Coordinates of N, CA and C in Angstrom, one line a residue:
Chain Q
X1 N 151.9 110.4 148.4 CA 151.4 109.1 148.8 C 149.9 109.1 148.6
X2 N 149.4 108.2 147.6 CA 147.9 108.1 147.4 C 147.2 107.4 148.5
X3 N 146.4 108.1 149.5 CA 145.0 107.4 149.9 C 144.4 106.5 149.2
X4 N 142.7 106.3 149.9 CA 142.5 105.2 149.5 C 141.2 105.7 148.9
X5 N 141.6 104.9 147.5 CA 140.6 105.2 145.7 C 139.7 104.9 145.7
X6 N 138.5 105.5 145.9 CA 137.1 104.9 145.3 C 136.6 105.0 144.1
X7 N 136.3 104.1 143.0 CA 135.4 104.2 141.8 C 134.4 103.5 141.6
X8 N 133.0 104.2 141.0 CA 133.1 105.7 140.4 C 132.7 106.4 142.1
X9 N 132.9 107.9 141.6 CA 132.2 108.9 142.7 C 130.5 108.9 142.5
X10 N 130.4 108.5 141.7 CA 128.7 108.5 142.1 C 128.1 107.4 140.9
X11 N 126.8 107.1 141.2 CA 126.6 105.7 140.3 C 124.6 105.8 140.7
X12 N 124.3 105.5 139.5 CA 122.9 105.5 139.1 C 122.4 104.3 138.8
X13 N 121.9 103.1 139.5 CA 121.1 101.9 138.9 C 119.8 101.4 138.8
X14 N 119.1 100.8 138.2 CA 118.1 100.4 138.4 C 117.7 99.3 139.4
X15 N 116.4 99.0 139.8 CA 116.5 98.1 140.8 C 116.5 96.8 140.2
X16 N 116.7 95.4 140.6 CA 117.6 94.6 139.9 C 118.0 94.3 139.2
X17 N 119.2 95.6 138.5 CA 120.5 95.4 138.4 C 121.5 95.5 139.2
X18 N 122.6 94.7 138.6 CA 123.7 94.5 140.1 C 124.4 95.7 139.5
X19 N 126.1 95.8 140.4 CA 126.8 97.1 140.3 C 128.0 96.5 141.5
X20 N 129.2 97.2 140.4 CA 130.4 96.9 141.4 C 131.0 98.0 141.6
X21 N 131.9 98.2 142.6 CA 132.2 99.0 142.9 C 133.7 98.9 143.6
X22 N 134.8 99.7 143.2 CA 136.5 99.5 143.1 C 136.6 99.9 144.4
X23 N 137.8 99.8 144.5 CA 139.1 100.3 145.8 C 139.9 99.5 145.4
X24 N 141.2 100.8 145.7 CA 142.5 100.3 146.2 C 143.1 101.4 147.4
X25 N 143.6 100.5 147.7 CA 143.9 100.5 149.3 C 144.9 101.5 149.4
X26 N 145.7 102.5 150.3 CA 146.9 103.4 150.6 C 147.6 102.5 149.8
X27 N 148.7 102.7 149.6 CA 149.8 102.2 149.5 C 150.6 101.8 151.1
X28 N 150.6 100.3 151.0 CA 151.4 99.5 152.3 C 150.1 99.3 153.0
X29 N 149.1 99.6 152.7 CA 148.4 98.6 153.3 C 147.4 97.3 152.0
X30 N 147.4 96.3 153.0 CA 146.6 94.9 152.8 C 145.8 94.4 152.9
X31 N 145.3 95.3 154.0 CA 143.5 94.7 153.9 C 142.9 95.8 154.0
X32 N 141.1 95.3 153.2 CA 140.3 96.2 152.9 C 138.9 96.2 153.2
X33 N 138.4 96.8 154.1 CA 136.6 96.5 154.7 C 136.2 97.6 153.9
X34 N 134.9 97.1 153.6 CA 133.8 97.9 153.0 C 132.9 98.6 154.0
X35 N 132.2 99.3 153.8 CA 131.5 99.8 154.6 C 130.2 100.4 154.2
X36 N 128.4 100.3 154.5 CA 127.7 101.0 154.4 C 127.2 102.1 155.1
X37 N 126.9 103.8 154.2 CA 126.3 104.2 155.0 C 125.2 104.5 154.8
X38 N 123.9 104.8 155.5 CA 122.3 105.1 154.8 C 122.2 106.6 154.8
X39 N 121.5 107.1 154.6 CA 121.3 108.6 154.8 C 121.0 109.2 156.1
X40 N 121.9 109.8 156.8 CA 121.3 110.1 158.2 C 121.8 109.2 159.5
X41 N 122.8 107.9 158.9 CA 122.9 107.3 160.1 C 124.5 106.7 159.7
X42 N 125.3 106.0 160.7 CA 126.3 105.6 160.8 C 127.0 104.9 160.0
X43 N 128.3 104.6 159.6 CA 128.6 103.6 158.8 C 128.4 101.9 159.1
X44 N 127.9 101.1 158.5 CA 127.8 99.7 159.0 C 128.5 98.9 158.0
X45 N 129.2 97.9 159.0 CA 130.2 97.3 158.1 C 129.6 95.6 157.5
X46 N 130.2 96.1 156.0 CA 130.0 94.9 155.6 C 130.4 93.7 155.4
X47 N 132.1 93.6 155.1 CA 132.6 92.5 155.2 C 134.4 92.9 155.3
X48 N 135.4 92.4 155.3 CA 136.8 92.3 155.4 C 137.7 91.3 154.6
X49 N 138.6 91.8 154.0 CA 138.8 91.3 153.1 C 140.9 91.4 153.6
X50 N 141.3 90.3 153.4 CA 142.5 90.0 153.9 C 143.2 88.9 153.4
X51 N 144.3 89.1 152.6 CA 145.0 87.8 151.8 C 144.0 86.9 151.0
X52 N 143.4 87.9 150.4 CA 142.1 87.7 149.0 C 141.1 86.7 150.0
X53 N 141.2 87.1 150.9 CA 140.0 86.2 151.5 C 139.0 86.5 152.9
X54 N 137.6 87.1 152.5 CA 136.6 87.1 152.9 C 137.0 87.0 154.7
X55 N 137.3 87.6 155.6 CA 137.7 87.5 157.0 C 136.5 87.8 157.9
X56 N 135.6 88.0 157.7 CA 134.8 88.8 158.6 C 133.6 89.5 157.7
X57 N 132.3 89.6 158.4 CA 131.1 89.2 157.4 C 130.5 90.3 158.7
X58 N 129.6 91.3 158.6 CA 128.8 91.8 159.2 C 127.1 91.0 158.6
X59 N 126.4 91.8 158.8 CA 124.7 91.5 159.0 C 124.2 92.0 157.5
X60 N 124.8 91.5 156.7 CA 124.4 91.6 154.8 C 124.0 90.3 154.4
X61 N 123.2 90.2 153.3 CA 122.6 89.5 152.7 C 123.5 89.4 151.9
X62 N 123.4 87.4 151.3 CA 124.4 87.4 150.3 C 124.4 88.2 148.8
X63 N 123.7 89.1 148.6 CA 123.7 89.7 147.2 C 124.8 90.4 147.4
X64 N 125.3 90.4 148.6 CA 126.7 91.7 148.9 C 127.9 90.4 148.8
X65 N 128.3 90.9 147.6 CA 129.8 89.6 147.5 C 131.3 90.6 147.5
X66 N 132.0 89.8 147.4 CA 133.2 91.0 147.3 C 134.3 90.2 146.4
X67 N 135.3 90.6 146.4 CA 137.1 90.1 145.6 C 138.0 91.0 146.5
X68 N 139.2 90.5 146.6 CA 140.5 91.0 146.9 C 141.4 90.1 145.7
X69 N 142.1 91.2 145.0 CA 143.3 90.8 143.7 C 144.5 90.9 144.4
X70 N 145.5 90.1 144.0 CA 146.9 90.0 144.2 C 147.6 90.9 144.8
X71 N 147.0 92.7 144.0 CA 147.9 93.6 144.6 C 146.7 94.5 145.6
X72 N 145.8 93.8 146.3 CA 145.1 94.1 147.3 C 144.3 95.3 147.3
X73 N 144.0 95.6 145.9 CA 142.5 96.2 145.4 C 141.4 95.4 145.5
X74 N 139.9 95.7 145.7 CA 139.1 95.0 145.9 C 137.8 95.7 145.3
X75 N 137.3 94.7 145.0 CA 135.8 94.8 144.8 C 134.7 94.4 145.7
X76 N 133.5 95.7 145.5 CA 131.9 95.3 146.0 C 131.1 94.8 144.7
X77 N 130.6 93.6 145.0 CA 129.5 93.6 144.0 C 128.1 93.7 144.8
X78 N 126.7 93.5 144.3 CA 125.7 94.2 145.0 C 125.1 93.2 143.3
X79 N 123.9 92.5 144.1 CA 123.2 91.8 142.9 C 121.6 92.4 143.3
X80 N 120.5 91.8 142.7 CA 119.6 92.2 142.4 C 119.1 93.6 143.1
X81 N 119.5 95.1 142.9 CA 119.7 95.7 143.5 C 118.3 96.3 144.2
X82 N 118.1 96.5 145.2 CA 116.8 96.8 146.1 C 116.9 98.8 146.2
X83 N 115.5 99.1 146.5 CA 115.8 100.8 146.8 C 116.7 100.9 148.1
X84 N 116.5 100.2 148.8 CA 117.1 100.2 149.9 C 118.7 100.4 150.2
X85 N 119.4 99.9 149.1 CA 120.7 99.6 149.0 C 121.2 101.3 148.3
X86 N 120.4 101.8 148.4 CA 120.9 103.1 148.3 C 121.6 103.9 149.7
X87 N 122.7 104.3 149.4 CA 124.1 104.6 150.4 C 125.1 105.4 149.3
X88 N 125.9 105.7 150.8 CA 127.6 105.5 150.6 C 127.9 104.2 150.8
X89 N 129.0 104.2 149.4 CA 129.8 102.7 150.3 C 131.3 103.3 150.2
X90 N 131.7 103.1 151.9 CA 132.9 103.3 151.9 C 133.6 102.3 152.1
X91 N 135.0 102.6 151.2 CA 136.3 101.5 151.7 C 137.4 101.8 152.6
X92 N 138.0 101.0 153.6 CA 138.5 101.5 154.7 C 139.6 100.7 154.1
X93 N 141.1 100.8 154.4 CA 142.2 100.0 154.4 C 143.1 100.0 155.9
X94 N 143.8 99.1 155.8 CA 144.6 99.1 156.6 C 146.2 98.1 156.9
X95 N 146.8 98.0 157.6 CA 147.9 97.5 157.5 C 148.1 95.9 158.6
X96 N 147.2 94.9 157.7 CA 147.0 93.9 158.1 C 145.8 93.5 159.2
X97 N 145.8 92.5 159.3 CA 144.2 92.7 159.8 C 143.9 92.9 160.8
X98 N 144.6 93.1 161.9 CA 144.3 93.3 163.1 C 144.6 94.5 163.4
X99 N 145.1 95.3 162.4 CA 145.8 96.3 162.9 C 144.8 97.7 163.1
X100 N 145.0 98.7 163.6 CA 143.7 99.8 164.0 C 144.4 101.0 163.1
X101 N 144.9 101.0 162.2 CA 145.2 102.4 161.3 C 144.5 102.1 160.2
X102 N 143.4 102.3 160.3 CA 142.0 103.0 159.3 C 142.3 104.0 158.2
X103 N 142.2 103.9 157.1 CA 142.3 105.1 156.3 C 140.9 104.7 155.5
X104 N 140.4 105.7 154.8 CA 138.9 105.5 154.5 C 138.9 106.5 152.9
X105 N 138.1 106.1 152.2 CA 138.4 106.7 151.2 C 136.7 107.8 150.8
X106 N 136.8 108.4 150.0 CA 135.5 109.1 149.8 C 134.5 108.6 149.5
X107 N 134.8 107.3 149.5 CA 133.4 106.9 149.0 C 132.3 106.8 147.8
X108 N 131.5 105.9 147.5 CA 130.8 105.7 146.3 C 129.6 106.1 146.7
X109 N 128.7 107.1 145.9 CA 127.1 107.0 146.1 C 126.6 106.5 145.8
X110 N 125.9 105.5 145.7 CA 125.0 105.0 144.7 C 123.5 104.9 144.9
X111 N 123.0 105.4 144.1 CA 121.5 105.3 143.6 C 120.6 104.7 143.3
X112 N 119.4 104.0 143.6 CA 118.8 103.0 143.2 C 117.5 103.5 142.8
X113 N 117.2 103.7 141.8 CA 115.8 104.3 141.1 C 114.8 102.9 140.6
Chain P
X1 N 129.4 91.1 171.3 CA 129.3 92.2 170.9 C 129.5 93.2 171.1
X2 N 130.0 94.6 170.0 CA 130.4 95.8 170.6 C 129.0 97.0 169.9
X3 N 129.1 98.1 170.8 CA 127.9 98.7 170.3 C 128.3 99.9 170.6
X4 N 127.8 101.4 170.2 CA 128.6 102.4 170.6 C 127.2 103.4 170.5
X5 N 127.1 104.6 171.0 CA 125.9 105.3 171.7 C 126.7 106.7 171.6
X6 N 125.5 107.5 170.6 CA 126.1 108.8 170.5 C 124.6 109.6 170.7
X7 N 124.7 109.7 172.3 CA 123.3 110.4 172.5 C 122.5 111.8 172.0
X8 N 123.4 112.6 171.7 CA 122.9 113.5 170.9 C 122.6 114.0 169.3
X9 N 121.5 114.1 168.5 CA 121.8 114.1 167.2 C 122.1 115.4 166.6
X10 N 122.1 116.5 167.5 CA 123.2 117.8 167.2 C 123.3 118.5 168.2
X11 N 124.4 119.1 168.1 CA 124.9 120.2 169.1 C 125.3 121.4 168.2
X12 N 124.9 122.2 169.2 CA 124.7 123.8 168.6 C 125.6 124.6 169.4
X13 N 126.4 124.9 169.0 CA 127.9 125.9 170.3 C 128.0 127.3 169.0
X14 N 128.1 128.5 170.1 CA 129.2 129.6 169.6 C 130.6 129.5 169.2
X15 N 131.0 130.3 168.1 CA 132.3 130.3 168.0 C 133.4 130.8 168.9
X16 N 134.2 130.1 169.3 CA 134.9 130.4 170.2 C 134.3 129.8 171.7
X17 N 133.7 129.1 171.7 CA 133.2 128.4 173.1 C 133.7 127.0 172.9
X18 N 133.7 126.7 174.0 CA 134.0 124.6 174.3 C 132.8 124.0 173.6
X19 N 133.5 123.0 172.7 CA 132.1 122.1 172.4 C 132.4 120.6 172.8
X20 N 131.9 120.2 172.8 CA 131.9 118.4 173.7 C 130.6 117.9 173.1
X21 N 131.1 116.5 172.4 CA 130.5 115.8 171.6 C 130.6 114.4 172.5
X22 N 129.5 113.6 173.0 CA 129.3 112.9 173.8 C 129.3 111.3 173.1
X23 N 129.9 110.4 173.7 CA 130.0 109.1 173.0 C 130.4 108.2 174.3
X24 N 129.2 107.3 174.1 CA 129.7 105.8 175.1 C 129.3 104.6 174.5
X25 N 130.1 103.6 175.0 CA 130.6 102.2 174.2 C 129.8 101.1 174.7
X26 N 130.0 99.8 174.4 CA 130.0 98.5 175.4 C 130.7 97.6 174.4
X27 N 131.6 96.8 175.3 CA 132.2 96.0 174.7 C 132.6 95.2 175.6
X28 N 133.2 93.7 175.0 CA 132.9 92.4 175.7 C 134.5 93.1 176.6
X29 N 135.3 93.0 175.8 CA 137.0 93.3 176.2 C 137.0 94.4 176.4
X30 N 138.5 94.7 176.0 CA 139.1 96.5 176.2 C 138.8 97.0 174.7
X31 N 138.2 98.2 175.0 CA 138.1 98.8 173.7 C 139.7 99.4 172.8
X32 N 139.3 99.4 171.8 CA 139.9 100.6 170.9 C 138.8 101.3 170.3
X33 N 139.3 102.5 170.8 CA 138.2 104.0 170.1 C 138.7 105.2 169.4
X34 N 137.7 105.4 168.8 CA 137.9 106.3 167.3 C 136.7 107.2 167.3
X35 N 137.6 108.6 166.5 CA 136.7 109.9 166.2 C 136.9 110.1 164.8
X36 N 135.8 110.4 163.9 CA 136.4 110.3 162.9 C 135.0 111.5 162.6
X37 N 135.3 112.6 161.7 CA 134.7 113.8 161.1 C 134.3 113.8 159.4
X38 N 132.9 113.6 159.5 CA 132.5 113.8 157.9 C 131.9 114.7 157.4
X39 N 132.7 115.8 156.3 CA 132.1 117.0 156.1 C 131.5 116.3 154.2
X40 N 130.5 117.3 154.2 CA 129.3 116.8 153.5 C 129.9 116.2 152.0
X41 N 129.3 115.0 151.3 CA 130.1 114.1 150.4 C 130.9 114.1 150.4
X42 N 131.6 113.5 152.1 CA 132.9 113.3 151.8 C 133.2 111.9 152.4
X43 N 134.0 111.0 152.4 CA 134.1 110.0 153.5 C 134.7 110.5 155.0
X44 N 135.3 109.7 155.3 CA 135.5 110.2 156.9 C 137.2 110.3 157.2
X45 N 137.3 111.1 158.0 CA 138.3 111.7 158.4 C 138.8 112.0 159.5
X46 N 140.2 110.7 159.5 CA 140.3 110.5 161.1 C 141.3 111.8 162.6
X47 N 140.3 112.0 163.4 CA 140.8 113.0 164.0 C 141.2 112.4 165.3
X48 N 141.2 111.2 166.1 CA 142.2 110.8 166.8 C 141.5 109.5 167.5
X49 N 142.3 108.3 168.6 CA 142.5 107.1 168.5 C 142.4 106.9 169.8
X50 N 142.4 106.1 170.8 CA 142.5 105.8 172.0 C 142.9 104.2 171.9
X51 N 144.2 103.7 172.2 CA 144.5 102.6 172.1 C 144.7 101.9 173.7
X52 N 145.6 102.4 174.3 CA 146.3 102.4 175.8 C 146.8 103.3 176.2
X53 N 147.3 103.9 177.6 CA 147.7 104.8 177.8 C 147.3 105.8 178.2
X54 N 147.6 106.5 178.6 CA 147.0 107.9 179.0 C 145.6 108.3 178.5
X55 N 144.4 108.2 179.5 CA 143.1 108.8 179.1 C 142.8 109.8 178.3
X56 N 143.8 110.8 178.6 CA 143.1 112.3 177.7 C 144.2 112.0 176.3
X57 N 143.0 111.9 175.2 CA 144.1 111.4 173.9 C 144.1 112.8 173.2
X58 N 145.1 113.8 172.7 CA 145.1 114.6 171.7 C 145.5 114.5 170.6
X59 N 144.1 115.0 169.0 CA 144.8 114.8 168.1 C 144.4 115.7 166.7
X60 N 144.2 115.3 166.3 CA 144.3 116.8 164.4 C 143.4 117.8 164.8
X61 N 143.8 119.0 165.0 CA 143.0 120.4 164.5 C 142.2 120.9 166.0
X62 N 143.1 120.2 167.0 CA 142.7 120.6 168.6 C 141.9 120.2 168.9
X63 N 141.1 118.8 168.5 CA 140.1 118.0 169.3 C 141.2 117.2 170.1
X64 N 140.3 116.5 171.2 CA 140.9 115.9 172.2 C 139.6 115.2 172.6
X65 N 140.0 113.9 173.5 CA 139.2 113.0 173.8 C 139.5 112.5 175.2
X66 N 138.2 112.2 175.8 CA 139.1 111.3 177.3 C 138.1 110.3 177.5
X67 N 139.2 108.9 177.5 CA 138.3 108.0 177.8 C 138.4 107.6 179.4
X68 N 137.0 107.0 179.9 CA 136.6 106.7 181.3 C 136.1 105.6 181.2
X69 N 137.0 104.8 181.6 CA 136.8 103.6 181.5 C 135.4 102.9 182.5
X70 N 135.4 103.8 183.9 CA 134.2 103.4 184.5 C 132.8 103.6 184.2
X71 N 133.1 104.9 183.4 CA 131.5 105.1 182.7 C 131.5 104.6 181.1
X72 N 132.9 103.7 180.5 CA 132.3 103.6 179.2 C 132.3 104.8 178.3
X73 N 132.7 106.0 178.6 CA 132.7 107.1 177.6 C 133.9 107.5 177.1
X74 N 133.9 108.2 175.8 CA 134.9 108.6 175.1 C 134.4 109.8 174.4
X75 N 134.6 111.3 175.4 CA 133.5 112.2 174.9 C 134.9 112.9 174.1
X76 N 134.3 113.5 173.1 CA 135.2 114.3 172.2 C 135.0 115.9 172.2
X77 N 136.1 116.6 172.7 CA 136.2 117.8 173.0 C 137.5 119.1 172.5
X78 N 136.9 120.1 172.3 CA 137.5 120.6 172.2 C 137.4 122.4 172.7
X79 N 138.8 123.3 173.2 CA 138.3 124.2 173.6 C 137.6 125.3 173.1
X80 N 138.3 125.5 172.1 CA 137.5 127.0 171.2 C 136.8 126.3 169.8
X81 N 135.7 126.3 169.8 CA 134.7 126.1 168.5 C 135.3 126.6 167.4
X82 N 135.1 126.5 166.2 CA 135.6 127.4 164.6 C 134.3 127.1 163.7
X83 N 134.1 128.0 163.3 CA 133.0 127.8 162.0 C 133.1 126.6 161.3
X84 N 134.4 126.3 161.0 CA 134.7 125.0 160.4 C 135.0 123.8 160.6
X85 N 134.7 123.9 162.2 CA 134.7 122.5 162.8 C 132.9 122.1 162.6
X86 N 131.4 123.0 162.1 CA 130.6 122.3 161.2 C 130.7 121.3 161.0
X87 N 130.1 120.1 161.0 CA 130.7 119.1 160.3 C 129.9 117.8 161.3
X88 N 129.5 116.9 160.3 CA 129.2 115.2 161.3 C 129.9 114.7 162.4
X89 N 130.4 114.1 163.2 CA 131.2 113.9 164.0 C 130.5 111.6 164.3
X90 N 131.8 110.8 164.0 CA 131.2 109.7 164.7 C 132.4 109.4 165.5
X91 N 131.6 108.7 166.5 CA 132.7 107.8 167.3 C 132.6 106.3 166.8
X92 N 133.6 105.9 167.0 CA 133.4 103.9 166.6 C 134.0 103.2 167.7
X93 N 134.2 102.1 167.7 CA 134.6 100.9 168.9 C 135.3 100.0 167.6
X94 N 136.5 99.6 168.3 CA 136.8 98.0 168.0 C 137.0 97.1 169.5
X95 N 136.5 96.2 169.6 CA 136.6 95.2 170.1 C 138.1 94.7 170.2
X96 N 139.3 94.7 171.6 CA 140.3 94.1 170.9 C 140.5 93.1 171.2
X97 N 139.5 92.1 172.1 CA 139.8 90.7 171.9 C 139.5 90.1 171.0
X98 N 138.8 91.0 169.5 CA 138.1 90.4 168.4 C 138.7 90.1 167.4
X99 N 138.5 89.2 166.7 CA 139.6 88.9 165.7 C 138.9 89.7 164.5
X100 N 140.0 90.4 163.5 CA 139.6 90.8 162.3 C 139.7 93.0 162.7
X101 N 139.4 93.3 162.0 CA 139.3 95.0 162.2 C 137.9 96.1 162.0
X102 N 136.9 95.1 162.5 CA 135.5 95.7 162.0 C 135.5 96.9 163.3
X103 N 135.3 97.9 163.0 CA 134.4 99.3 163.3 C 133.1 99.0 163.7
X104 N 132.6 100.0 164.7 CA 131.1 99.9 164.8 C 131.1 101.3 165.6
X105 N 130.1 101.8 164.1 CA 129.9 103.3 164.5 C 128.8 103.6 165.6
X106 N 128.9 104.8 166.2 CA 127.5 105.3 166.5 C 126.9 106.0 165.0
X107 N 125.3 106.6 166.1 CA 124.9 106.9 164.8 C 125.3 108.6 163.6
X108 N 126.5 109.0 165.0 CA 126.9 110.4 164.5 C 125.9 111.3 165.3
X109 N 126.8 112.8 165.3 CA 126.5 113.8 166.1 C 126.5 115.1 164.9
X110 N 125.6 115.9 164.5 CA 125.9 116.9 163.9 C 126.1 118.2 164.8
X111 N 127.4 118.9 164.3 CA 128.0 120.0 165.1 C 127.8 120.8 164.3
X112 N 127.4 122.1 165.0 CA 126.7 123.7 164.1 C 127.4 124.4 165.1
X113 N 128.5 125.4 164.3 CA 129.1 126.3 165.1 C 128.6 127.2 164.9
X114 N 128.3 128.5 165.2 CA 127.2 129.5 165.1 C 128.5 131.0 165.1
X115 N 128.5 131.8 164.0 CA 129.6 132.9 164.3 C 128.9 133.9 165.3

């Protein structure tokens, strides 16, 4: 039973260019939160995503957009890209939205030069 | 709002000694709380849950947890240290009168087991 997928494992951009970034979820689960982390400090959450639709928004600027498809893989997009937005971004899934079974996947690095 | 407090930014234990990784909450409701372990480029990795029920929660690889509802804490413990328990340590909160499943981490604890 596959966990939950992050692509790519690591990612190099310049600063304003955008960059997206994949998950798909365990298998049996439906919804998908994103997650940032900085270097040295906690993960902060960025948005939730549930029945292709946007549920829950933390403290991001709109350059941080997302997608949920049909079979409840999702996307981060990230537009004019700042140094700052350099992180992990992790994807968490779970089994509907209220539910507390977390699975988290390895995560994307991304770079901003 | 929920917010979660991990007062120390590392702990340093012998192998084979008790280590206790300290974590307290605030939340409007009843919490749900989480331990979750990140060894280096990795994501995180959940080592156990406190939903209802019984305070002292036990879960993956002999960590254990007890939450105290009067002080707000959910310290994460375990008895004999391992080289390879090394490793980040966060606690998180969910809010359960909140709608939706957002986390809110502390800012992490780093654990150095020392042989």
């Amino acid at each position: 039973d596959a966990g939950v997928t992050q692509s790519p494992t690591h990612l190099i951009k310049t600063r304003g260019q955008q960059v997206t970034l994949r998950c798909s979820p365990k298998s049996g689960h439906d919804t998908v939160s994103w997650y940032q982390q900085a270097l040295g400090q906690g993960p902060q959450f960025i948005f939730q995503y549930y029945e292709e639709e946007e549920r829950q928004r933390g403290n991001f600027p709109d350059r941080f957009s997302g997608h949920q498809f049909p079979n409840y893989s999702s996307e981060l997009n990230v537009n004019a890209l700042l140094l700052g937005d350099s992180a992990l971004y992790l994807c968490a899934s779970s089994p509907g939205d209220r539910n507390y079974g977390y699975t988290f996947g390895s995560g994307t690095r991304l770079t901003v030069v | 709002a929920q917010s979660v407090a991990q007062p120390e930014d590392q702990v340093n234990v012998a192998e084979g000694n008790p280590l206790t990784v300290k974590c307290t909450y605030s939340v409007s409701g009843n919490p749900y709380l989480f331990w979750y372990v990140q060894y280096p480029n990795r994501g995180l990795q959940f080592l156990l849950k406190y939903i209802t029920g019984d305070n002292l929660v036990k879960g993956s690889y002999g960590f254990e947890a007890e939450f105290n509802k009067s002080q707000t804490s959910f310290h994460l413990k375990k008895p004999s240290a391992l080289v390879s328990d090394s490793a980040l340590y966060f606690c998180a909160v969910r809010d359960m009168g909140a709608a939706g499943n957002k986390l809110t981490f502390g800012g992490g604890t780093r654990v150095l087991v020392k042989p």
